[in-house]
Coordinates of C-alpha atoms in Angstrom, one line a residue:
M756 CA 54.2 47.6 196.7
K757 CA 51.6 46.4 199.1
I758 CA 47.6 47.3 198.3
T759 CA 45.5 47.6 201.4
K760 CA 41.7 48.5 201.5
S761 CA 40.3 51.0 203.8
T762 CA 36.6 52.0 203.9
G763 CA 36.1 50.4 200.5
A764 CA 38.9 52.6 198.8
S765 CA 42.3 51.1 197.6
M766 CA 45.5 52.4 198.9
I767 CA 48.6 51.7 197.4
K768 CA 51.9 52.2 199.3
Y769 CA 55.3 51.8 198.1
F770 CA 58.0 50.4 200.2
H771 CA 61.3 51.4 198.8
N772 CA 64.2 48.8 199.3
Q773 CA 66.5 50.9 201.4
V774 CA 69.3 48.4 201.0
L775 CA 69.3 48.7 197.2
L776 CA 69.1 52.6 197.3
K777 CA 72.2 52.6 199.5
T778 CA 74.0 50.1 197.3
E779 CA 73.1 52.1 194.1
K780 CA 74.5 55.4 195.7
L781 CA 77.8 53.4 196.7
L782 CA 77.9 51.7 193.1
V783 CA 77.6 55.3 191.5
R784 CA 80.6 56.3 193.5
Y785 CA 82.7 53.3 192.5
L786 CA 81.9 53.7 188.7
V787 CA 82.9 57.2 189.1
R788 CA 86.4 56.2 190.5
Q789 CA 87.0 53.5 188.1
A790 CA 86.4 56.4 185.1
R791 CA 88.7 58.7 186.8
R792 CA 91.5 55.9 186.9
N793 CA 90.5 55.3 183.2
M794 CA 89.6 51.9 184.0
A795 CA 87.1 50.1 181.7
V796 CA 84.5 48.1 183.5
D797 CA 82.5 45.2 182.1
T798 CA 78.9 44.3 182.6
R799 CA 79.5 41.2 184.2
S800 CA 82.2 42.8 186.8
V801 CA 79.5 45.7 187.6
K802 CA 76.8 43.0 188.3
D803 CA 79.2 41.0 190.5
Y804 CA 80.3 43.9 192.4
A805 CA 76.7 45.1 192.8
R806 CA 75.6 41.8 194.5
E807 CA 78.8 42.1 196.9
L808 CA 77.9 45.6 197.7
Y809 CA 74.3 44.6 198.6
M810 CA 75.1 42.0 200.8
A811 CA 77.6 44.3 202.4
V812 CA 75.0 47.2 202.9
A813 CA 72.7 44.7 204.1
R814 CA 75.1 43.5 207.0
K815 CA 75.9 47.2 207.8
M816 CA 72.3 47.9 208.0
G817 CA 71.5 45.0 210.4
T818 CA 69.3 43.2 207.9
S819 CA 69.5 39.7 208.3
E820 CA 67.3 38.6 205.3
P821 CA 67.2 41.3 202.6
K822 CA 65.1 41.1 199.7
P823 CA 66.6 38.9 196.8
F824 CA 68.7 40.9 194.3
T825 CA 70.2 39.1 191.4
A826 CA 71.5 42.4 189.7
S827 CA 69.8 41.3 186.4
S828 CA 70.6 42.9 183.1
G829 CA 67.2 45.1 183.3
W830 CA 68.2 46.3 186.6
L831 CA 71.6 47.4 185.3
Q832 CA 69.9 49.3 182.5
R833 CA 67.3 51.0 184.8
F834 CA 70.1 51.7 187.2
K835 CA 72.2 53.8 184.4
I836 CA 69.1 55.6 183.3
R837 CA 68.1 56.7 186.9
N838 CA 71.8 57.9 187.7
K839 CA 72.3 59.3 184.1
I840 CA 75.3 57.2 183.5
T841 CA 76.3 58.0 180.1
N842 CA 79.8 58.7 180.3
I843 CA 81.1 55.9 182.0
N844 CA 82.3 53.0 180.1
I845 CA 80.4 49.8 181.0
G846 CA 81.2 47.7 178.0
G847 CA 80.9 43.8 177.2
E848 CA 82.8 41.3 178.6
E849 CA 86.0 42.0 176.9
A850 CA 86.1 45.7 178.0
S851 CA 89.4 45.4 179.9
A852 CA 91.8 45.8 176.9
D853 CA 91.4 46.9 173.2
R854 CA 94.2 44.7 171.8
A855 CA 93.2 45.6 168.1
A856 CA 94.0 49.2 168.9
A857 CA 96.8 48.6 170.7
R858 CA 98.4 46.6 167.4
E859 CA 97.4 49.6 165.3
F860 CA 98.9 52.4 167.1
P861 CA 102.7 51.9 166.7
P862 CA 102.7 52.2 162.9
F863 CA 100.4 55.5 163.6
L864 CA 103.1 56.7 165.9
R865 CA 105.7 55.9 163.4
E866 CA 104.0 57.8 160.8
I867 CA 103.7 61.0 163.1
M868 CA 107.6 60.5 164.2
E869 CA 108.8 60.4 160.7
E870 CA 106.6 63.3 159.7
G871 CA 107.6 65.5 162.4
Q872 CA 111.2 64.2 162.6
Y873 CA 111.0 63.3 166.1
S874 CA 114.3 61.5 167.6
D875 CA 113.8 59.2 170.9
D876 CA 114.9 62.1 173.0
Q877 CA 111.9 64.3 171.9
V878 CA 109.1 61.8 172.5
F879 CA 107.8 62.1 176.1
N880 CA 105.1 60.2 177.9
M881 CA 103.5 61.3 181.1
D882 CA 101.2 59.0 183.4
E883 CA 99.9 59.5 186.9
S884 CA 99.5 57.0 189.6
G885 CA 98.2 57.2 193.1
L886 CA 100.4 56.4 196.2
F887 CA 99.6 55.3 199.8
W888 CA 102.6 56.4 201.1
K889 CA 101.8 55.2 204.7
K890 CA 100.5 52.0 203.6
L891 CA 102.1 48.9 205.3
P892 CA 101.7 45.3 204.6
S893 CA 98.3 43.9 206.1
K894 CA 100.0 41.2 208.2
S895 CA 101.9 44.0 210.2
F896 CA 100.6 44.3 213.8
V897 CA 100.0 48.0 213.5
V898 CA 97.3 47.3 210.7
K899 CA 95.8 44.1 212.7
N900 CA 95.3 46.6 215.5
A901 CA 94.6 49.6 213.7
S902 CA 91.3 50.3 215.4
R903 CA 93.2 50.7 218.9
I904 CA 95.9 53.1 217.3
R905 CA 95.5 56.7 217.1
G906 CA 95.8 58.1 213.4
R907 CA 94.9 54.7 212.0
K908 CA 93.6 56.7 209.0
M909 CA 97.0 57.7 208.0
Q910 CA 97.3 54.4 206.1
K911 CA 95.0 55.3 203.3
E912 CA 96.7 59.0 203.1
R913 CA 97.1 59.4 199.4
I914 CA 99.0 61.4 196.8
T915 CA 99.2 61.4 193.1
V916 CA 102.4 61.5 191.4
L917 CA 102.8 62.3 187.9
F918 CA 105.8 60.6 186.2
T919 CA 107.4 61.7 182.9
T920 CA 110.1 60.4 180.8
N921 CA 111.5 60.3 177.2
A922 CA 111.9 57.5 175.1
S923 CA 116.0 57.5 175.0
G924 CA 115.8 57.4 178.9
T925 CA 118.1 60.4 178.8
C926 CA 115.6 62.8 180.5
K927 CA 113.6 61.9 183.5
L928 CA 111.3 65.2 184.5
K929 CA 111.3 66.4 187.9
L930 CA 108.2 64.7 189.3
S931 CA 104.9 66.4 190.1
V932 CA 102.9 65.7 193.3
I933 CA 99.2 66.4 193.8
H934 CA 98.5 66.8 197.4
T935 CA 95.6 68.2 199.4
A936 CA 97.3 70.8 201.1
R937 CA 99.2 73.9 199.5
K938 CA 101.5 73.6 202.1
P939 CA 101.6 70.7 204.8
H940 CA 103.1 71.2 208.0
A941 CA 106.2 69.3 207.2
Y942 CA 107.1 71.8 204.7
K943 CA 106.2 75.1 206.9
S944 CA 109.7 76.6 206.8
M945 CA 110.3 75.8 203.0
D946 CA 109.6 77.7 199.8
M947 CA 107.1 75.4 197.8
T948 CA 108.5 76.7 194.5
K949 CA 111.9 75.3 195.6
L950 CA 111.3 71.9 196.3
N951 CA 112.8 68.7 194.7
V952 CA 109.3 68.2 193.1
H953 CA 106.5 70.3 191.3
W954 CA 104.0 70.5 194.1
L955 CA 100.4 70.7 193.0
T956 CA 96.9 70.8 195.1
A957 CA 93.7 69.4 194.6
R958 CA 90.8 68.9 197.1
K959 CA 90.9 65.1 196.7
A960 CA 94.4 64.8 195.3
W961 CA 93.3 63.7 192.0
M962 CA 94.3 64.8 188.5
F963 CA 91.4 66.9 186.9
S964 CA 91.5 68.8 183.5
T965 CA 92.2 72.1 184.9
L966 CA 95.0 70.9 186.8
S967 CA 96.5 69.0 183.8
L968 CA 96.9 72.7 182.0
S969 CA 98.5 74.1 184.9
W970 CA 101.1 71.0 185.0
F971 CA 101.6 71.5 181.1
D972 CA 102.3 75.4 181.3
D973 CA 103.9 75.4 184.6
C974 CA 105.9 72.1 184.8
F975 CA 106.1 70.2 181.5
V976 CA 107.0 73.0 179.1
P977 CA 109.7 74.7 181.2
D978 CA 111.4 71.4 182.2
V979 CA 111.5 70.0 178.7
K980 CA 112.7 73.5 177.4
K981 CA 115.4 73.3 179.8
F982 CA 116.4 69.8 178.8
C983 CA 116.4 70.6 175.1
E984 CA 119.0 73.7 175.8
Q985 CA 121.3 71.7 177.8
Q986 CA 121.4 68.8 175.4
N987 CA 121.3 70.9 172.2
V988 CA 118.0 69.0 171.1
P989 CA 115.5 71.0 168.9
F990 CA 112.7 72.2 171.2
N991 CA 110.2 70.3 169.1
I992 CA 108.4 67.6 171.4
L993 CA 105.8 64.6 171.0
L994 CA 103.9 64.0 174.2
L995 CA 101.9 60.8 174.6
L996 CA 99.0 60.7 177.1
D997 CA 96.3 58.1 177.9
N998 CA 92.9 59.3 177.4
A999 CA 92.0 59.7 181.1
P1000 CA 89.1 62.3 181.8
G1001 CA 91.9 64.3 183.8
H1002 CA 93.5 65.2 180.6
S1003 CA 92.0 68.2 179.3
P1004 CA 91.7 68.0 175.2
L1005 CA 92.6 71.7 175.2
L1006 CA 96.3 70.2 175.5
L1007 CA 96.2 69.2 171.8
D1008 CA 97.0 72.7 170.7
R1009 CA 98.4 74.2 174.0
H1010 CA 101.7 75.0 172.7
P1011 CA 103.3 75.4 169.3
N1012 CA 106.4 73.3 169.9
V1013 CA 104.5 70.4 171.7
K1014 CA 102.3 67.9 169.7
V1015 CA 100.0 66.0 172.0
V1016 CA 98.8 62.4 170.7
F1017 CA 96.3 60.5 173.0
L1018 CA 96.7 56.9 173.0
P1019 CA 93.6 54.8 172.1
P1020 CA 91.1 54.1 174.7
N1021 CA 91.7 50.8 176.8
T1022 CA 95.2 50.6 175.8
T1023 CA 97.2 51.8 178.7
S1024 CA 98.1 48.3 180.2
L1025 CA 99.2 47.3 176.9
I1026 CA 101.4 49.8 175.2
Q1027 CA 101.8 53.0 177.6
P1028 CA 105.5 53.3 178.5
M1029 CA 105.2 54.4 181.9
D1030 CA 102.5 51.9 182.8
Q1031 CA 104.9 49.1 181.5
E1032 CA 106.9 48.4 184.6
L1033 CA 108.2 51.8 185.2
I1034 CA 105.8 53.0 187.8
C1035 CA 105.8 49.7 189.6
N1036 CA 109.4 49.8 189.7
V1037 CA 109.6 53.1 191.4
K1038 CA 106.8 52.1 193.9
A1039 CA 108.5 48.9 194.6
A1040 CA 111.9 51.0 195.3
F1041 CA 110.0 53.4 197.6
S1042 CA 108.7 50.7 199.7
T1043 CA 112.2 49.1 199.7
K1044 CA 113.8 52.4 201.3
K1045 CA 110.6 52.9 203.4
F1046 CA 111.3 49.4 205.0
Q1047 CA 114.9 50.0 205.5
L1048 CA 114.3 53.5 207.2
L1049 CA 111.7 51.7 209.4
N1050 CA 114.3 49.0 210.4
D1051 CA 117.0 51.4 211.0
Y1052 CA 114.6 53.2 213.3
T1053 CA 113.7 50.4 215.4
N1054 CA 116.9 49.2 215.9
T1055 CA 119.0 52.1 217.0
R1056 CA 118.2 52.8 220.5
E1057 CA 121.1 51.5 222.9
E1058 CA 119.1 49.2 224.9
L1059 CA 118.0 47.4 221.9
R1060 CA 121.5 47.0 220.7
D1061 CA 122.7 45.7 224.0
L1062 CA 119.8 43.1 223.9
S1063 CA 120.6 42.1 220.4
D1064 CA 124.2 41.6 221.1
T1065 CA 123.5 39.1 224.2
T1066 CA 124.1 35.5 223.2
T1067 CA 121.2 33.4 222.3
D1068 CA 121.8 31.1 225.3
S1069 CA 122.2 33.9 227.9
K1070 CA 119.2 35.9 226.5
S1071 CA 116.1 35.1 228.7
D1072 CA 112.5 35.1 227.7
E1073 CA 112.1 38.4 229.6
D1074 CA 114.7 40.1 227.7
E1075 CA 113.2 39.0 224.3
E1076 CA 109.8 40.2 225.6
Q1077 CA 111.3 43.6 226.5
Q1078 CA 113.0 43.9 223.1
L1079 CA 109.8 43.1 221.5
E1080 CA 107.6 45.8 223.4
Q1081 CA 110.3 48.5 223.0
Q1082 CA 110.5 47.9 219.1
K1083 CA 106.7 48.0 219.0
I1084 CA 106.9 51.7 220.7
L1085 CA 109.6 52.5 218.3
F1086 CA 107.6 51.5 215.2
K1087 CA 104.5 53.5 216.4
Q1088 CA 106.7 56.5 216.8
F1089 CA 108.2 56.0 213.3
W1090 CA 104.9 55.4 211.9
R1091 CA 103.7 58.8 213.4
V1092 CA 106.7 60.8 212.4
F1093 CA 107.1 59.4 208.7
N1094 CA 105.8 62.7 207.2
I1095 CA 105.1 63.5 203.7
K1096 CA 108.5 65.2 203.3
K1097 CA 110.3 62.2 204.2
A1098 CA 108.0 60.1 201.8
V1099 CA 108.7 62.6 199.0
D1100 CA 112.5 62.6 199.4
I1101 CA 112.6 58.5 199.0
L1102 CA 110.4 58.8 196.2
V1103 CA 112.4 61.0 194.4
E1104 CA 115.6 58.9 195.3
S1105 CA 113.5 55.8 193.8
W1106 CA 112.8 57.8 190.5
D1107 CA 116.4 59.1 190.3
Q1108 CA 117.7 55.3 190.6
L1109 CA 115.6 54.0 187.4
S1110 CA 118.1 53.2 184.8
I1111 CA 118.2 54.1 181.2
A1112 CA 118.0 50.7 180.3
T1113 CA 114.7 50.0 182.2
I1114 CA 113.1 52.9 180.8
R1115 CA 113.9 51.9 177.3
H1116 CA 112.8 48.6 178.0
A1117 CA 109.4 49.9 178.9
W1118 CA 109.0 51.8 175.7
R1119 CA 109.5 48.5 173.5
H1120 CA 105.8 48.0 172.9
V1121 CA 104.8 51.3 171.7
L1122 CA 107.9 51.8 169.6
H1123 CA 107.4 48.4 168.2
G1124 CA 107.6 48.9 164.2
I1125 CA 109.6 52.0 164.5
P1126 CA 112.4 52.0 161.7
G1127 CA 115.5 49.6 162.5
E1128 CA 118.0 52.2 163.1
R1129 CA 115.9 53.2 166.4
R1130 CA 115.4 49.6 167.5
S1131 CA 119.1 49.0 166.8
Q1132 CA 120.3 51.4 169.3
S1133 CA 122.4 49.9 171.9
V1134 CA 121.0 49.6 175.3
T1135 CA 123.7 49.4 177.9
G1136 CA 122.9 48.4 181.7
E1137 CA 120.7 45.9 183.4
V1138 CA 116.9 46.0 183.1
Q1139 CA 115.4 45.9 186.3
T1140 CA 112.1 43.9 186.1
V1141 CA 109.0 44.5 188.4
A1142 CA 109.7 41.0 189.9
V1143 CA 113.2 41.8 191.0
A1144 CA 112.0 45.2 192.6
V1145 CA 109.2 43.5 194.4
D1146 CA 111.8 40.7 195.5
L1147 CA 114.1 43.5 197.1
A1148 CA 111.2 45.1 198.6
R1149 CA 110.0 41.8 200.3
E1150 CA 113.6 41.3 201.4
A1151 CA 113.6 44.8 203.1
A1152 CA 110.6 44.3 204.8
Q1153 CA 111.2 40.9 206.2
T1154 CA 114.5 42.5 207.9
V1155 CA 112.2 44.6 210.1
T1156 CA 112.2 42.7 213.4
V1157 CA 108.8 44.1 214.5
P1158 CA 106.1 41.3 214.4
G1159 CA 104.4 40.6 211.5
F1160 CA 107.0 41.8 208.8
S1161 CA 108.8 38.5 208.9
E1162 CA 105.9 36.9 207.3
T1163 CA 105.7 39.5 204.2
T1164 CA 105.3 37.7 200.9
N1165 CA 105.6 39.4 197.3
D1166 CA 101.8 39.2 197.1
D1167 CA 101.8 41.6 200.2
I1168 CA 104.2 44.1 198.4
L1169 CA 102.2 44.4 195.5
E1170 CA 99.0 44.8 197.5
V1171 CA 101.1 47.7 199.1
I1172 CA 102.3 49.4 195.9
R1173 CA 99.3 48.9 193.4
N1174 CA 96.3 50.5 193.4
P1175 CA 93.8 47.9 194.6
E1176 CA 90.1 47.4 193.8
V1177 CA 88.2 48.9 196.4
T1178 CA 85.9 46.3 198.1
A1179 CA 82.5 46.5 199.2
D1180 CA 83.5 46.8 202.9
E1181 CA 86.0 49.6 202.2
M1182 CA 83.2 51.4 200.2
L1183 CA 81.2 51.3 203.2
E1184 CA 84.1 52.3 205.5
E1185 CA 84.8 55.3 203.2
E1186 CA 81.2 56.6 202.9
H1187 CA 81.0 58.2 206.3
V1188 CA 84.1 60.2 205.8
S1189 CA 83.4 61.1 202.3
E1190 CA 79.7 62.4 203.3
E1191 CA 81.3 64.4 206.0
E1192 CA 83.8 65.8 203.3
E1193 CA 81.0 66.5 201.0
E1194 CA 79.1 68.4 203.6
G1195 CA 82.1 70.7 204.3
A1196 CA 82.9 71.4 200.8
A1197 CA 79.4 72.1 200.3
V1198 CA 79.6 74.6 203.1
S1199 CA 82.9 76.2 201.9
E1200 CA 81.2 76.4 198.3
E1201 CA 78.5 78.5 199.8
H1202 CA 80.9 81.0 200.6
N1203 CA 83.2 81.0 197.7
L1204 CA 80.9 80.5 194.8
S1205 CA 79.0 83.7 194.3
H1206 CA 75.8 84.4 192.6
S1207 CA 77.4 86.2 190.0
D1208 CA 79.9 83.3 189.4
I1209 CA 77.0 80.8 188.7
K1210 CA 75.4 83.5 186.3
G1211 CA 78.6 83.7 184.4
A1212 CA 79.0 79.9 184.0
M1213 CA 75.6 80.1 182.7
E1214 CA 76.2 82.5 180.2
C1215 CA 79.1 80.7 179.0
A1216 CA 77.2 77.6 178.7
E1217 CA 74.5 79.3 176.6
K1218 CA 77.3 80.8 174.5
M1219 CA 79.0 77.1 173.9
K1220 CA 75.4 75.9 172.5
S1221 CA 75.3 79.0 170.4
F1222 CA 78.8 78.3 169.0
L1223 CA 78.1 74.6 168.3
S1224 CA 74.6 75.1 167.0
R1225 CA 75.8 75.4 163.6
D1226 CA 77.1 71.9 163.7
N1227 CA 75.9 70.0 160.8
D1228 CA 75.7 66.8 162.6
D1229 CA 72.3 67.1 164.6
D1230 CA 73.1 63.7 166.4
R1231 CA 76.6 64.9 167.6
Y1232 CA 75.1 68.3 168.6
E1233 CA 72.1 66.7 170.6
V1234 CA 74.6 64.5 172.7
F1235 CA 76.6 67.6 173.4
H1236 CA 73.4 69.7 174.2
N1237 CA 72.1 66.9 176.5
R1238 CA 75.4 66.4 178.8
L1239 CA 75.6 70.2 179.0
V1240 CA 72.2 70.7 180.3
Q1241 CA 72.7 67.6 182.5
A1242 CA 75.9 69.0 183.9
M1243 CA 74.7 72.5 184.6
E1244 CA 71.4 71.2 186.4
P1245 CA 72.9 71.7 190.1
Y1246 CA 74.3 74.9 189.4
I1247 CA 70.9 76.2 187.7
K1248 CA 69.2 74.9 191.1
V1249 CA 71.5 76.9 193.2
Y1250 CA 71.1 79.8 191.0
H1251 CA 67.3 79.6 191.4
D1252 CA 67.6 78.9 195.1
N1253 CA 69.7 82.2 195.5
I1254 CA 67.0 84.3 193.6
N1255 CA 64.2 82.8 195.7
A1256 CA 66.0 83.5 199.0
S1257 CA 66.7 87.2 197.8
R1258 CA 63.0 87.5 197.3
Q1259 CA 62.0 86.1 200.6
Q1260 CA 63.4 88.7 202.9
S1261 CA 62.2 89.5 206.4
I1262 CA 61.0 92.7 207.2
T1263 CA 64.0 93.5 209.4
D1264 CA 66.3 92.5 206.5
F1265 CA 64.5 94.9 204.1
F1266 CA 64.7 97.8 206.1
T1267 CA 68.3 97.2 207.1
R1268 CA 69.3 97.0 203.3
N1269 CA 66.8 99.7 202.3
P1270 CA 66.7 102.1 205.5
P1271 CA 63.9 104.7 205.4
Q1272 CA 64.8 108.1 203.7
P1273 CA 64.8 111.1 205.4
A1274 CA 61.1 112.8 205.4
Q1275 CA 60.8 115.7 203.0
A1276 CA 59.5 118.8 203.9
S1277 CA 55.7 119.0 204.4
D1278 CA 53.0 120.8 205.8
S1279 CA 51.5 117.7 207.4
D1280 CA 53.1 115.9 210.5
S1281 CA 51.8 112.3 209.3
E1282 CA 55.0 111.6 207.4
V1283 CA 57.2 112.3 210.3
D1284 CA 55.3 110.5 212.8
F1285 CA 55.2 107.5 210.4
E1286 CA 59.0 107.6 210.2
G1287 CA 59.4 107.8 213.7
F1288 CA 56.9 104.7 214.1
V1289 CA 58.9 102.7 211.7
R1290 CA 62.3 103.2 213.6
E1291 CA 60.8 102.5 217.0
A1292 CA 59.1 99.4 215.8
L1293 CA 62.6 98.0 214.5
T1294 CA 64.1 98.8 217.7
T1295 CA 61.5 97.1 219.7
V1296 CA 61.5 94.1 217.5
S1297 CA 65.4 93.8 218.0
D1298 CA 65.1 94.3 221.6
S1299 CA 62.6 91.5 222.1
D1300 CA 64.6 89.3 220.0
D1301 CA 67.8 89.8 221.9
D1302 CA 66.1 89.8 225.3
S1303 CA 63.8 86.6 225.0
P1304 CA 63.5 83.4 222.8
S1305 CA 59.8 83.9 222.6
N1306 CA 57.9 85.4 219.7
G1307 CA 58.5 89.0 218.9
D1308 CA 54.9 89.3 218.0
S1309 CA 53.6 88.5 221.3
P1310 CA 52.1 91.4 223.4
E1311 CA 54.6 90.6 226.3
G1312 CA 57.5 91.2 224.0
Q1313 CA 56.4 94.6 223.0

C-alpha cells in the first residue's frame, strides 16, 4: 500500500503482488490435484511448496527481486479463506498416514466377514492409478532434447487404470482404462465394447463420482457375477474402496449383493491391498515390456545387424557413428508409433502375469487378525516384490543401445512408474495448456449446457435443502447448506447472465423472434403504413450492416 497526497487530499493506492496472486492460483490447483489423488498434505509441506512456487513464478515473470514471502501461518489461514478451501485435507505435521486407524480396521473387517460369511474369493479391492504410458527415463536423449522433437508433450499422455482383484488371488478382473477420447485413432476399426479392457472416458482421464457408478454397474458387477457362476461361488460380494473423492458414496447401497466398505482416511499406503506393491509391480512389468519392444525395434534393420556383427577391431569410428544415428532415427520412429493400443496390450499382459502368491502377499496387512484358518491357507509360488520388478525393468532399459538408456538406475524406473509430486516448474509449464483447455471447455459447455439444464439443477439443489432441513443436528445441516450454496454459485451466475442476456435484445433480434402480425382490417390506413415502415426499416438496417462496417444509424447508411 502506498499513500500519496494531492491537492491536500489523501489518496490510497493498493499495489497487488502479482507474483503472489499467480502463486496462490497455482497452489489451489496443486491442492485440488492432491485431493483427487486422496493425498493428505500437512501444513509444513504446503508452506514449503508455496515458497518454492513463489520463486518459480517470480523467475517466470522476470522479477529479479520479488517481495519477501515467508508463507506464514497467518497467510495460510487467509489463503484458505480467500479460496474457500474447506474440503481439502490440510492437516498437522503427521497428516501423511493414520496408523491408529490402520490398526483398528482389520478387526472391524474381520467382524464384517464373519457376519456376512464372506470367503477370500468374495472379498475384492479396487484402486485406480495414473499411468504415463509414454514416459521415458529422464537420462534418455529424447527427454534431454524434448524441446527440439515434435510431439514432446506425448511423454505426459496419461491414462487412469482401475485394478481389481480378490483376496484369494483367483480373480483378476478385466482392467478398466479411463481415457480422454471415446475412440482413439488406434482403435478406429475396432468395437470398443469388445476390447481386452473396459473403456471409460473422462475429459481429463480422471476418476470422478459419476464415472465410479458407471464402472460399478457396467464393469464390476457383471464381471464378478460371471466369476461367481464359473467358480460356483455365492454371488455375495464385499468390496473395499479407499475414500477418494472420485468414489461416490452412493456405492454403499448400489446393489443388494454387493456390500461396499470404505477404508479409513489416510490409510491407503498402509493397508490397501492394491497399493501394497501390486500396482507398482504391474507398472514395472509394463516398463520392462516397453523397453524390450524398444530394444527389438531399434535393432531389427539389416544395416544395424551387419554393423553389430562386425568385429570390434574392424569396426571403424564411422561405422559406430552411423549405427548410433540410425538407432536414434529408429527410436524416434518407435516413440511416435507407440500408440495407446500397444500400451494397453502390454499393460494387460503385465496384469495377467501377476501371480496368485504376489496378490495374497499384498492382502496380508488388511487381513491381519483374520481367523487362523484363513491365514493358514497355503501360498504356492514365488512372491515378486517391487524391488525385483524394478530390477527387471532397469535391466531391460539398460539393454537398449540408444544413448542414455545404459545409465538407467532403479530411481529412474521408479520415477517413470510412480505418480511423482508435481514440481513448481511443472505447474508453470502445465498452466498455459490448462488455461487453453479450460477456455475450450467453457466454450463447449456454453453449447451443451442449456438454460433449462441449469434451472433444473438449481431446483434439485433446493429440493436437497428441503429434504435435509429436517435434520435435528443444526451444525451438520449448516455445513451442508454452506457447501451446497458455494458449489452452486458459478451456475447461479451463469443462470443470471442468461436471463440478463435474454432481456437485452437488439431491435432486430426482437422483431426477428417476434415478427409483426398482419394488420387487421381497419378503415384507417395508418396501421398499414406503419407495418410497411417497420419492414422497410428492418430491410434498410440489414442492408447497411452488410454493405459497410460504418454505423447503420448514420445518414449515409440509410
